[in-house]
Tab-separated table of C-alpha atoms in Angstrom:
chain	number	residue	atom	x	y	z
A	1	UNK	CA	81.704	60.788	75.288
A	2	UNK	CA	84.261	59.336	73.160
A	3	UNK	CA	83.852	55.773	74.797
A	4	UNK	CA	80.209	55.705	74.393
A	5	UNK	CA	80.807	56.500	70.907
A	6	UNK	CA	83.884	53.473	70.603
A	7	UNK	CA	80.696	51.511	72.446
A	8	UNK	CA	77.657	52.729	69.707
A	9	UNK	CA	80.047	50.914	67.166
A	10	UNK	CA	81.084	48.158	68.660
A	11	UNK	CA	77.272	47.331	69.063
A	12	UNK	CA	76.298	48.347	65.505
A	13	UNK	CA	79.243	45.842	63.407
A	14	UNK	CA	78.451	43.457	66.016
A	15	UNK	CA	74.567	43.371	65.273
A	16	UNK	CA	75.886	43.710	61.699
A	17	UNK	CA	78.043	40.599	62.148
A	18	UNK	CA	75.219	38.597	64.264
A	19	UNK	CA	72.599	39.303	61.290
A	20	UNK	CA	75.162	38.213	58.464
A	21	UNK	CA	75.839	34.606	60.297
A	22	UNK	CA	72.149	34.802	60.393
A	23	UNK	CA	71.464	35.453	56.148
A	24	UNK	CA	74.625	32.384	55.667
A	25	UNK	CA	73.191	30.036	58.111
A	26	UNK	CA	69.403	29.985	56.476
A	27	UNK	CA	70.758	30.390	52.728
A	28	UNK	CA	72.839	26.878	53.930
A	29	UNK	CA	70.122	25.803	55.244
A	30	UNK	CA	68.423	27.188	52.218
A	31	UNK	CA	70.541	24.903	50.264
A	32	UNK	CA	70.437	22.290	51.621
A	33	UNK	CA	66.247	22.272	50.957
A	34	UNK	CA	66.503	22.910	47.079
A	35	UNK	CA	69.562	20.114	46.808
A	36	UNK	CA	66.943	18.013	48.800
A	37	UNK	CA	63.645	18.602	46.733
A	38	UNK	CA	65.511	18.176	43.049
A	39	UNK	CA	66.671	14.974	44.551
A	40	UNK	CA	63.265	13.447	46.100
A	41	UNK	CA	62.412	14.743	42.439
A	42	UNK	CA	64.621	12.846	40.637
A	43	UNK	CA	64.055	10.489	42.598
A	44	UNK	CA	59.918	10.255	41.521
A	45	UNK	CA	60.925	11.421	37.883
A	46	UNK	CA	62.891	7.833	37.866
A	47	UNK	CA	60.500	6.064	39.654
A	48	UNK	CA	57.472	7.172	37.245
A	49	UNK	CA	59.558	6.946	34.328
A	50	UNK	CA	59.827	3.141	35.969
A	51	UNK	CA	56.049	3.195	36.347
A	52	UNK	CA	55.435	4.532	32.185
A	53	UNK	CA	57.715	1.213	30.784
A	54	UNK	CA	56.368	-0.907	33.076
A	55	UNK	CA	53.238	0.001	32.053
A	56	UNK	CA	54.043	0.263	28.306
A	57	UNK	CA	55.374	-4.065	28.660
A	58	UNK	CA	52.697	-4.706	30.491
A	59	UNK	CA	50.208	-3.125	27.681
A	60	UNK	CA	51.974	-4.461	25.321
A	61	UNK	CA	52.163	-8.115	26.971
A	62	UNK	CA	48.489	-7.393	26.690
A	63	UNK	CA	47.655	-6.530	23.324
A	64	UNK	CA	50.166	-9.120	21.565
A	65	UNK	CA	48.393	-11.882	23.916
A	66	UNK	CA	44.714	-10.133	21.903
A	67	UNK	CA	46.419	-10.780	18.937
A	68	UNK	CA	47.559	-13.811	19.051
A	69	UNK	CA	43.776	-14.737	20.794
A	70	UNK	CA	42.820	-12.998	17.154
A	71	UNK	CA	45.175	-14.855	15.180
A	72	UNK	CA	44.126	-18.299	16.523
A	73	UNK	CA	40.686	-17.685	15.702
A	74	UNK	CA	41.870	-16.116	12.199
A	75	UNK	CA	43.140	-19.495	11.888
A	76	UNK	CA	40.760	-21.218	12.856
A	77	UNK	CA	38.079	-19.705	10.478
A	78	UNK	CA	40.870	-20.502	7.557
A	79	UNK	CA	40.792	-24.047	8.682
A	80	UNK	CA	36.743	-24.312	8.821
A	81	UNK	CA	36.461	-22.630	5.239
A	82	UNK	CA	38.776	-25.198	4.311
A	83	UNK	CA	36.794	-27.920	5.318
A	84	UNK	CA	33.879	-26.343	3.930
A	85	UNK	CA	35.717	-25.752	0.783
A	86	UNK	CA	36.915	-29.367	0.470
A	87	UNK	CA	33.399	-30.560	1.343
A	88	UNK	CA	32.037	-28.162	-1.787
A	89	UNK	CA	34.253	-29.096	-3.454
A	90	UNK	CA	33.681	-33.169	-3.435
A	91	UNK	CA	30.371	-32.597	-3.957
A	92	UNK	CA	31.095	-30.424	-7.349
A	93	UNK	CA	33.037	-33.329	-8.106
A	94	UNK	CA	29.980	-36.314	-7.780
A	95	UNK	CA	27.735	-33.509	-9.727
A	96	UNK	CA	30.117	-33.684	-12.159
A	97	UNK	CA	30.150	-37.424	-12.447
A	98	UNK	CA	26.183	-37.631	-12.176
A	99	UNK	CA	26.323	-35.035	-15.376
A	100	UNK	CA	28.899	-37.441	-17.104
A	101	UNK	CA	26.540	-40.000	-16.090
A	102	UNK	CA	23.451	-38.712	-17.564
A	103	UNK	CA	24.754	-37.763	-20.687
A	104	UNK	CA	26.122	-40.885	-21.977
A	105	UNK	CA	22.757	-41.785	-20.944
A	106	UNK	CA	20.871	-39.446	-22.960
A	107	UNK	CA	23.472	-40.163	-25.993
A	108	UNK	CA	22.435	-43.879	-25.455
A	109	UNK	CA	18.666	-42.837	-25.682
A	110	UNK	CA	19.204	-40.230	-28.555
A	111	UNK	CA	20.973	-43.170	-30.286
A	112	UNK	CA	17.723	-45.566	-29.999
A	113	UNK	CA	15.602	-43.010	-30.628
A	114	UNK	CA	17.846	-42.712	-34.284
A	115	UNK	CA	16.946	-46.585	-34.887
A	116	UNK	CA	13.517	-46.171	-33.742
A	117	UNK	CA	12.282	-43.033	-35.699
A	118	UNK	CA	14.627	-44.868	-39.119
A	119	UNK	CA	12.732	-47.822	-38.287
A	120	UNK	CA	9.024	-45.974	-37.747
A	121	UNK	CA	9.972	-43.897	-41.304
A	122	UNK	CA	10.083	-47.448	-42.963
A	123	UNK	CA	6.557	-49.101	-41.505
A	124	UNK	CA	5.101	-45.844	-42.923
A	125	UNK	CA	6.262	-46.232	-46.069
A	126	UNK	CA	4.923	-49.989	-46.165
A	127	UNK	CA	1.246	-48.670	-44.703
A	128	UNK	CA	1.334	-45.760	-48.062
A	129	UNK	CA	2.029	-48.403	-50.228
A	130	UNK	CA	-0.931	-50.755	-48.025
A	131	UNK	CA	-3.404	-48.217	-48.112
A	132	UNK	CA	-3.189	-47.018	-51.796
A	133	UNK	CA	-3.810	-50.686	-52.630
A	134	UNK	CA	-6.547	-51.094	-50.119
A	135	UNK	CA	-7.911	-47.709	-51.684
A	136	UNK	CA	-7.588	-48.808	-55.256
A	137	UNK	CA	-9.048	-52.417	-54.875
A	138	UNK	CA	-12.201	-50.590	-53.000
A	139	UNK	CA	-12.191	-48.203	-55.756
A	140	UNK	CA	-12.828	-50.901	-58.006
A	141	UNK	CA	-14.997	-53.122	-56.160
A	142	UNK	CA	-18.008	-49.553	-55.891
A	143	UNK	CA	-17.521	-48.340	-58.766
A	144	UNK	CA	-16.898	-44.296	-56.881
A	145	UNK	CA	-14.035	-42.386	-58.071
A	146	UNK	CA	-12.538	-40.823	-54.153
A	147	UNK	CA	-13.933	-37.991	-53.865
A	148	UNK	CA	-17.843	-39.735	-53.670
A	149	UNK	CA	-16.860	-42.253	-50.898
A	150	UNK	CA	-15.022	-39.367	-49.032
A	151	UNK	CA	-18.105	-37.593	-49.055
A	152	UNK	CA	-20.471	-40.492	-48.176
A	153	UNK	CA	-17.641	-41.571	-45.465
A	154	UNK	CA	-17.410	-38.113	-44.046
A	155	UNK	CA	-20.841	-38.052	-43.802
A	156	UNK	CA	-21.183	-41.257	-41.904
A	157	UNK	CA	-18.750	-40.291	-39.867
A	158	UNK	CA	-20.452	-36.381	-38.903
A	159	UNK	CA	-23.400	-38.618	-37.900
A	160	UNK	CA	-22.276	-41.290	-35.765
A	161	UNK	CA	-19.975	-39.067	-34.118
A	162	UNK	CA	-22.025	-36.034	-33.763
A	163	UNK	CA	-23.475	-37.035	-30.275
A	164	UNK	CA	-19.822	-37.657	-28.760
A	165	UNK	CA	-18.045	-34.908	-29.864
A	166	UNK	CA	-20.969	-32.700	-27.862
A	167	UNK	CA	-20.397	-34.840	-24.922
A	168	UNK	CA	-16.755	-34.408	-24.885
A	169	UNK	CA	-17.239	-30.471	-25.625
A	170	UNK	CA	-18.379	-30.371	-21.725
A	171	UNK	CA	-16.172	-32.515	-20.598
A	172	UNK	CA	-13.215	-31.090	-22.169
A	173	UNK	CA	-14.471	-27.577	-20.999
A	174	UNK	CA	-15.549	-29.232	-17.171
A	175	UNK	CA	-11.369	-30.278	-17.078
A	176	UNK	CA	-10.655	-26.618	-18.108
A	177	UNK	CA	-13.054	-24.821	-15.999
A	178	UNK	CA	-11.655	-26.949	-12.978
A	179	UNK	CA	-8.455	-26.963	-13.627
A	180	UNK	CA	-8.307	-22.915	-14.318
A	181	UNK	CA	-10.405	-22.747	-10.410
A	182	UNK	CA	-8.014	-25.483	-9.111
A	183	UNK	CA	-5.409	-22.779	-10.103
A	184	UNK	CA	-6.585	-19.834	-9.442
A	185	UNK	CA	-7.413	-20.714	-5.991
A	186	UNK	CA	-3.677	-22.409	-5.523
A	187	UNK	CA	-2.197	-18.452	-6.298
A	188	UNK	CA	-4.158	-16.981	-4.522
A	189	UNK	CA	-3.285	-19.221	-1.206
A	190	UNK	CA	0.334	-19.019	-2.087
A	191	UNK	CA	-0.341	-15.655	-2.393
A	192	UNK	CA	-2.197	-15.006	1.224
A	193	UNK	CA	0.365	-17.127	3.037
A	194	UNK	CA	3.052	-15.906	1.862
A	195	UNK	CA	1.625	-12.054	3.230
A	196	UNK	CA	0.386	-11.195	6.582
A	197	UNK	CA	-0.761	-8.027	7.251
A	198	UNK	CA	-1.978	-6.444	10.167
A	199	UNK	CA	-5.968	-7.015	11.031
A	200	UNK	CA	-6.255	-3.570	12.942
A	201	UNK	CA	-9.342	-0.999	12.196
A	202	UNK	CA	-9.358	3.300	12.389
A	203	UNK	CA	-12.148	4.865	14.696
A	204	UNK	CA	-12.914	8.667	14.517
A	205	UNK	CA	-12.122	9.376	17.486
A	206	UNK	CA	-8.499	10.367	19.321
A	207	UNK	CA	-7.549	11.081	22.626
A	208	UNK	CA	-5.313	13.623	23.895
A	209	UNK	CA	-3.528	13.428	27.871
A	210	UNK	CA	-3.651	15.717	29.565
A	211	UNK	CA	-1.314	16.765	32.851
A	212	UNK	CA	-4.333	17.461	35.089
A	213	UNK	CA	-7.944	18.207	35.818
A	214	UNK	CA	-6.739	22.350	35.550
A	215	UNK	CA	-5.720	22.014	32.509
A	216	UNK	CA	-8.943	20.708	31.191
A	217	UNK	CA	-10.488	24.447	32.799
A	218	UNK	CA	-7.734	26.320	30.992
A	219	UNK	CA	-8.943	24.577	27.596
A	220	UNK	CA	-12.161	25.108	27.967
A	221	UNK	CA	-11.615	29.201	28.066
A	222	UNK	CA	-12.834	32.078	29.816
A	223	UNK	CA	-16.974	31.603	28.910
A	224	UNK	CA	-15.713	28.590	26.551
A	225	UNK	CA	-13.935	31.067	24.209
A	226	UNK	CA	-10.636	28.627	24.399
A	227	UNK	CA	-12.663	25.728	22.926
A	228	UNK	CA	-14.773	27.714	20.688
A	229	UNK	CA	-11.812	29.335	18.722
A	230	UNK	CA	-10.301	25.436	18.727
A	231	UNK	CA	-12.821	23.939	17.718
A	232	UNK	CA	-13.510	26.715	14.084
A	233	UNK	CA	-10.309	26.575	13.325
A	234	UNK	CA	-9.729	22.027	13.264
A	235	UNK	CA	-13.451	22.096	12.358
A	236	UNK	CA	-13.644	18.896	15.132
A	237	UNK	CA	-15.859	18.673	18.442
A	238	UNK	CA	-13.395	18.423	21.513
A	239	UNK	CA	-15.347	16.356	24.430
A	240	UNK	CA	-14.455	17.724	27.796
A	241	UNK	CA	-16.123	15.576	30.488
A	242	UNK	CA	-15.565	14.265	33.648
A	243	UNK	CA	-13.239	11.618	32.762
A	244	UNK	CA	-9.816	11.909	34.329
A	245	UNK	CA	-6.607	12.653	32.169
A	246	UNK	CA	-7.713	12.536	29.148
A	247	UNK	CA	-10.420	14.951	26.808
A	248	UNK	CA	-11.928	13.457	23.501
A	249	UNK	CA	-10.991	14.755	19.864
A	250	UNK	CA	-13.599	13.472	17.315
A	251	UNK	CA	-14.336	14.255	13.692
A	252	UNK	CA	-15.376	11.461	10.702
A	253	UNK	CA	-11.931	13.694	8.493
A	254	UNK	CA	-9.127	12.164	9.461
A	255	UNK	CA	-6.810	14.197	8.363
A	256	UNK	CA	-7.796	16.968	10.562
A	257	UNK	CA	-9.067	15.228	13.203
A	258	UNK	CA	-4.628	14.065	13.077
A	259	UNK	CA	-4.332	18.268	12.597
A	260	UNK	CA	-6.554	18.539	15.839
A	261	UNK	CA	-5.003	16.308	17.616
A	262	UNK	CA	-1.518	17.732	17.576
A	263	UNK	CA	-2.670	20.977	18.027
A	264	UNK	CA	-4.017	20.782	21.281
A	265	UNK	CA	-0.566	18.932	22.475
A	266	UNK	CA	1.381	21.182	21.841
A	267	UNK	CA	-0.729	23.819	22.704
A	268	UNK	CA	-1.191	21.652	26.262
A	269	UNK	CA	2.757	21.369	26.087
A	270	UNK	CA	3.602	25.436	25.574
A	271	UNK	CA	0.848	26.006	28.405
A	272	UNK	CA	0.039	29.550	26.341
A	273	UNK	CA	-3.511	28.592	25.336
A	274	UNK	CA	-5.796	31.468	23.755
A	275	UNK	CA	-7.296	32.209	20.371
A	276	UNK	CA	-4.679	33.945	18.734
A	277	UNK	CA	-1.802	30.790	20.076
A	278	UNK	CA	-5.048	28.877	18.928
A	279	UNK	CA	-5.076	29.522	15.159
A	280	UNK	CA	-1.299	30.077	15.515
A	281	UNK	CA	-0.059	26.380	16.059
A	282	UNK	CA	-3.489	25.361	14.463
A	283	UNK	CA	-1.738	27.060	11.325
A	284	UNK	CA	1.626	25.633	11.910
A	285	UNK	CA	0.816	22.258	12.607
A	286	UNK	CA	-0.604	22.243	9.415
A	287	UNK	CA	1.792	22.782	7.717
A	288	UNK	CA	3.869	20.216	9.089
A	289	UNK	CA	1.009	17.951	8.619
A	290	UNK	CA	1.081	18.321	4.532
A	291	UNK	CA	5.036	17.337	5.349
A	292	UNK	CA	3.668	14.233	6.752
A	293	UNK	CA	1.913	13.463	4.240
A	294	UNK	CA	4.518	13.522	1.944
A	295	UNK	CA	6.875	11.579	4.583
A	296	UNK	CA	4.181	8.587	4.665
A	297	UNK	CA	3.689	8.070	1.010
A	298	UNK	CA	6.721	7.886	0.395
A	299	UNK	CA	7.283	5.297	3.028
A	300	UNK	CA	4.061	3.106	1.817
A	301	UNK	CA	6.225	3.596	-2.162
A	302	UNK	CA	9.261	2.276	-0.282
A	303	UNK	CA	7.673	-0.704	1.482
A	304	UNK	CA	5.619	-1.938	-1.409
A	305	UNK	CA	8.989	-1.036	-3.475
A	306	UNK	CA	7.580	0.812	-5.947
A	307	UNK	CA	9.951	4.066	-7.200
A	308	UNK	CA	9.573	6.448	-9.619
A	309	UNK	CA	6.333	7.985	-7.987
A	310	UNK	CA	4.775	11.248	-9.346
A	311	UNK	CA	5.135	14.116	-5.994
A	312	UNK	CA	1.302	14.810	-6.183
A	313	UNK	CA	1.035	11.195	-6.917
A	314	UNK	CA	2.954	10.820	-3.092
A	315	UNK	CA	0.859	13.268	-1.741
A	316	UNK	CA	-2.102	11.805	-2.979
A	317	UNK	CA	-1.188	8.124	-1.743
A	318	UNK	CA	-0.010	10.094	1.951
A	319	UNK	CA	-3.414	11.637	2.622
A	320	UNK	CA	-4.762	7.321	1.848
A	321	UNK	CA	-3.340	7.187	5.524
A	322	UNK	CA	-6.368	8.894	6.587
A	323	UNK	CA	-8.701	7.225	5.285
A	324	UNK	CA	-10.982	4.501	5.593
A	325	UNK	CA	-13.323	2.047	4.007
A	326	UNK	CA	-16.047	0.250	6.523
A	327	UNK	CA	-13.186	1.024	9.306
A	328	UNK	CA	-10.177	-0.541	7.248
A	329	UNK	CA	-7.229	1.844	6.595
A	330	UNK	CA	-7.194	2.560	2.978
A	331	UNK	CA	-3.087	3.019	2.739
A	332	UNK	CA	-2.439	-0.080	4.874
A	333	UNK	CA	-5.087	-1.913	2.181
A	334	UNK	CA	-3.671	-0.232	-1.001
A	335	UNK	CA	0.175	-1.712	0.410
A	336	UNK	CA	-1.197	-5.080	1.093
A	337	UNK	CA	-3.504	-5.376	-2.226
A	338	UNK	CA	0.475	-4.200	-3.268
A	339	UNK	CA	1.935	-7.770	-1.944
A	340	UNK	CA	-0.866	-9.849	-3.302
A	341	UNK	CA	-0.591	-8.936	-6.802
A	342	UNK	CA	2.796	-8.975	-6.872
A	343	UNK	CA	2.927	-12.391	-5.349
A	344	UNK	CA	-0.042	-13.130	-7.830
A	345	UNK	CA	1.847	-12.058	-11.017
A	346	UNK	CA	5.134	-14.071	-10.225
A	347	UNK	CA	3.396	-17.160	-10.140
A	348	UNK	CA	1.074	-16.890	-13.646
A	349	UNK	CA	5.007	-15.084	-14.948
A	350	UNK	CA	4.001	-11.290	-14.499
A	351	UNK	CA	6.051	-9.193	-13.556
A	352	UNK	CA	5.870	-8.222	-9.633
A	353	UNK	CA	6.805	-5.002	-10.411
A	354	UNK	CA	4.114	-4.174	-12.229
A	355	UNK	CA	1.703	-5.744	-10.199
A	356	UNK	CA	3.257	-4.111	-7.369
A	357	UNK	CA	2.518	-0.578	-8.872
A	358	UNK	CA	-0.544	-1.528	-10.021
A	359	UNK	CA	-1.842	-2.104	-6.751
A	360	UNK	CA	-0.480	-0.016	-4.674
A	361	UNK	CA	-1.750	2.514	-6.801
A	362	UNK	CA	-5.608	1.252	-7.625
A	363	UNK	CA	-7.153	3.107	-4.666
A	364	UNK	CA	-6.002	6.725	-5.055
A	365	UNK	CA	-9.013	8.310	-6.107
A	366	UNK	CA	-9.913	8.034	-2.734
A	367	UNK	CA	-7.746	10.299	-1.348
A	368	UNK	CA	-9.249	13.107	-4.027
A	369	UNK	CA	-12.871	11.995	-5.280
A	370	UNK	CA	-14.582	14.903	-3.366
A	371	UNK	CA	-12.695	17.301	-5.489
A	372	UNK	CA	-13.234	15.051	-8.727
A	373	UNK	CA	-16.154	14.448	-10.459
A	374	UNK	CA	-16.880	10.706	-10.690
A	375	UNK	CA	-16.230	6.910	-8.827
A	376	UNK	CA	-13.042	7.154	-6.638
A	377	UNK	CA	-11.537	4.097	-10.273
A	378	UNK	CA	-12.355	7.299	-12.467
A	379	UNK	CA	-10.928	9.743	-10.593
A	380	UNK	CA	-7.393	7.253	-10.022
A	381	UNK	CA	-7.445	7.045	-13.618
A	382	UNK	CA	-7.611	10.187	-14.237
A	383	UNK	CA	-5.016	11.155	-11.929
A	384	UNK	CA	-2.933	8.424	-12.745
A	385	UNK	CA	-2.929	9.469	-16.144
A	386	UNK	CA	-2.352	12.737	-15.344
A	387	UNK	CA	1.049	12.155	-13.897
A	388	UNK	CA	2.536	9.782	-16.318
A	389	UNK	CA	1.968	6.882	-15.306
A	390	UNK	CA	1.620	3.691	-17.970
A	391	UNK	CA	-2.026	2.119	-19.456
A	392	UNK	CA	-1.342	-1.003	-16.793
A	393	UNK	CA	-1.410	1.211	-14.069
A	394	UNK	CA	-4.505	3.512	-15.123
A	395	UNK	CA	-6.294	0.091	-16.010
A	396	UNK	CA	-6.159	-0.965	-12.853
A	397	UNK	CA	-7.467	1.730	-10.955
A	398	UNK	CA	-10.362	2.634	-12.915
A	399	UNK	CA	-11.355	-1.160	-13.570
A	400	UNK	CA	-10.816	-3.179	-10.617
A	401	UNK	CA	-14.436	-3.116	-9.910
A	402	UNK	CA	-15.741	-3.749	-13.172
A	403	UNK	CA	-15.131	-4.147	-17.199
A	404	UNK	CA	-12.919	-6.422	-16.414
A	405	UNK	CA	-11.034	-7.745	-19.797
A	406	UNK	CA	-9.287	-10.837	-20.649
A	407	UNK	CA	-6.129	-9.071	-22.113
A	408	UNK	CA	-6.025	-7.086	-19.332
A	409	UNK	CA	-4.168	-9.338	-16.524
A	410	UNK	CA	-2.941	-7.106	-14.514
A	411	UNK	CA	-6.581	-5.108	-13.576
A	412	UNK	CA	-8.143	-9.399	-13.035
A	413	UNK	CA	-5.132	-9.239	-10.080
A	414	UNK	CA	-5.906	-6.431	-9.125
A	415	UNK	CA	-9.624	-7.001	-8.690
A	416	UNK	CA	-8.757	-10.272	-6.615
A	417	UNK	CA	-6.038	-9.346	-4.052
A	418	UNK	CA	-8.707	-5.874	-2.924
A	419	UNK	CA	-11.457	-9.087	-2.770
A	420	UNK	CA	-8.665	-10.802	-0.560
A	421	UNK	CA	-8.043	-8.025	1.191
A	422	UNK	CA	-11.821	-6.782	1.480
A	423	UNK	CA	-12.924	-10.446	2.805
A	424	UNK	CA	-9.850	-11.755	5.055
A	425	UNK	CA	-10.717	-12.166	8.659
A	426	UNK	CA	-10.804	-8.471	10.591
A	427	UNK	CA	-9.881	-6.516	7.543
A	428	UNK	CA	-13.235	-4.624	7.781
A	429	UNK	CA	-15.712	-4.346	10.178
A	430	UNK	CA	-19.037	-2.479	10.227
A	431	UNK	CA	-21.574	-2.045	13.010
A	432	UNK	CA	-24.127	-4.819	14.182
A	433	UNK	CA	-26.904	-3.078	13.500
A	434	UNK	CA	-25.675	-1.747	10.223
A	435	UNK	CA	-24.632	-5.655	9.353
A	436	UNK	CA	-28.527	-7.117	10.604
A	437	UNK	CA	-29.715	-4.362	8.785
A	438	UNK	CA	-28.059	-5.132	4.789
A	439	UNK	CA	-29.179	-8.297	5.699
A	440	UNK	CA	-32.886	-7.839	6.048
A	441	UNK	CA	-33.017	-5.705	3.104
A	442	UNK	CA	-30.824	-8.327	0.921
A	443	UNK	CA	-33.308	-11.204	2.122
A	444	UNK	CA	-37.152	-8.564	1.856
A	445	UNK	CA	-35.888	-7.283	-1.947
A	446	UNK	CA	-35.887	-11.001	-3.566
A	447	UNK	CA	-38.383	-12.241	-1.257
A	448	UNK	CA	-40.524	-9.518	-2.553
A	449	UNK	CA	-40.302	-11.838	-6.887
A	450	UNK	CA	-43.210	-13.416	-7.839
A	451	UNK	CA	-42.252	-17.335	-7.447
A	452	UNK	CA	-39.309	-17.309	-5.043
A	453	UNK	CA	-40.830	-19.197	-1.400
A	454	UNK	CA	-37.491	-18.514	0.293
A	455	UNK	CA	-34.359	-16.486	0.493
A	456	UNK	CA	-31.421	-16.633	2.186
A	457	UNK	CA	-28.039	-14.189	3.315
A	458	UNK	CA	-25.327	-16.450	3.761
A	459	UNK	CA	-21.229	-15.993	3.252
A	460	UNK	CA	-22.141	-12.213	5.412
A	461	UNK	CA	-24.467	-10.739	3.223
A	462	UNK	CA	-21.324	-11.892	0.031
A	463	UNK	CA	-24.337	-14.868	-1.210
A	464	UNK	CA	-28.077	-15.103	-1.108
A	465	UNK	CA	-29.885	-18.077	-2.087
A	466	UNK	CA	-32.915	-17.995	-3.551
A	467	UNK	CA	-35.726	-21.554	-3.841
A	468	UNK	CA	-38.725	-20.755	-6.141
A	469	UNK	CA	-41.222	-22.722	-6.742
A	470	UNK	CA	-40.879	-25.359	-9.280
A	471	UNK	CA	-44.406	-24.994	-10.561
A	472	UNK	CA	-44.528	-21.563	-11.206
A	473	UNK	CA	-41.255	-21.775	-12.628
A	474	UNK	CA	-39.206	-23.995	-15.510
A	475	UNK	CA	-35.381	-23.781	-15.572
A	476	UNK	CA	-35.256	-20.999	-18.234
A	477	UNK	CA	-37.726	-18.781	-15.784
A	478	UNK	CA	-35.286	-19.306	-13.143
A	479	UNK	CA	-32.326	-18.377	-15.417
A	480	UNK	CA	-34.306	-15.534	-16.107
A	481	UNK	CA	-35.083	-14.329	-12.374
A	482	UNK	CA	-31.646	-15.055	-11.635
A	483	UNK	CA	-30.726	-12.198	-13.489
A	484	UNK	CA	-33.445	-10.023	-12.469
A	485	UNK	CA	-32.866	-10.120	-8.870
A	486	UNK	CA	-29.043	-9.360	-9.601
A	487	UNK	CA	-29.601	-6.696	-10.855
A	488	UNK	CA	-32.052	-5.542	-8.402
A	489	UNK	CA	-29.732	-5.524	-5.633
A	490	UNK	CA	-27.296	-3.832	-7.593
A	491	UNK	CA	-29.413	-0.822	-8.238
A	492	UNK	CA	-31.564	-0.855	-5.326
A	493	UNK	CA	-28.940	-1.788	-2.294
A	494	UNK	CA	-25.437	-0.404	-1.082
A	495	UNK	CA	-22.889	-3.043	-0.258
A	496	UNK	CA	-19.499	-3.839	-0.414
A	497	UNK	CA	-17.943	-6.722	-3.012
A	498	UNK	CA	-19.662	-8.424	-5.456
A	499	UNK	CA	-23.535	-10.068	-3.966
A	500	UNK	CA	-23.642	-13.571	-6.223
A	501	UNK	CA	-27.123	-14.678	-6.369
A	502	UNK	CA	-28.207	-18.745	-6.670
A	503	UNK	CA	-31.608	-19.632	-8.342
A	504	UNK	CA	-33.128	-23.335	-6.669
A	505	UNK	CA	-35.279	-25.325	-7.934
A	506	UNK	CA	-35.755	-28.276	-8.140
A	507	UNK	CA	-38.421	-31.160	-8.363
A	508	UNK	CA	-39.529	-33.621	-5.464
A	509	UNK	CA	-42.025	-36.734	-5.117
A	510	UNK	CA	-43.098	-38.273	-2.604
A	511	UNK	CA	-44.797	-42.002	-2.627
A	512	UNK	CA	-45.796	-43.851	0.522
A	513	UNK	CA	-45.988	-47.709	0.613
A	514	UNK	CA	-47.665	-49.727	2.363
């Protein structure tokens, strides 16, 4: 039994020794692996550091090369600039030399003029002495006092020159009229050439794209309740037909039509289409439209370079975007008139800034003429006066169609620019039926006057030429008839702009020699 116990103890000791040796061996192996990992980490760190240094050197070299290139370019630019400055300096020296030469020539001319003036003064004194001697001799021979002789001479000269003076006055009036017309044409042509406007026209129909034809049924709604609610809220007509992919919004008021178009687009994007949602979207779009109108007015004022306008004037100006006159957008027309007026004002020495202001605001009354009494010139003038605009701007709005005064040059320029903008090709358009009907009415009205043989509407209805019977009417009667025809056209017909009436009367004698 003791021997077994000793064997057990020896076995335990042997097992412990084996475990101890195994643990030491594992520890030594772990230390070796740790040393190897540490060595590998140090080598990798060294490699990374070396690569970083190399990369840093490469970046430094690249930046240095770029800097050298930029430095070379800067030096080249400086050398070019120096050469240009040298050339400019040479040109300035040449101009200075020319100026010095001209100054010397002017001094020479001044000395010659002084000598000539002195000689003229001496000759004048000699002539005065000779005239005095002749006057005394004539008085002695005729026996008349100077006042009587002067009266007789002036009466004779007046009788002799009366016809010649009248002819000279007529010739000078013709020359002045032709010169004024030439200068006016030149100013208008320069302004028209300098400003090129877009030739666009407005319509009364807007289209809204829809993703699918299934959306048409949702827009109409059950028993048409959605489309009725939409038309009631917006005040426009919605046409849903067989045309694929579109819904048509139509209405004479451009603002309401635009609100309806935007509201319908929002409803289509939202997908929830029912009467309550329609009213909510329409109210929201109307609020946004007010802000959009203010923005349009600000953009128009900025484009025309007009500053300091009252906020209400900007609102009215923005509303002109949604107004048309014979299919011409009134806001674009106002901007065009502003530029044309400013250019013509600068050509004749007036303020281009004030000219553009008058031109931009001349049709402002068209944005509110349904809210106030009177035509758009009077309404516009009242609004401009109410919101602090000056007398030139107010009178330009009031009188750009009539009441043109010579002492109001900006009004005359605005009227001319307004006529140019309205009459240029592509600016305004009307249907063929309306155009033909207007020409027929114009010719029929003129043919109804006694003594009229023929009448022709020309220049797109802006002029009517009347042929009268020379046996029934003399020259004075023809002038009276021309006035009566113009008055009748003004009172009985509706037309844009002006209509020029030209009455032609001639006496034609024909004989045949056999």
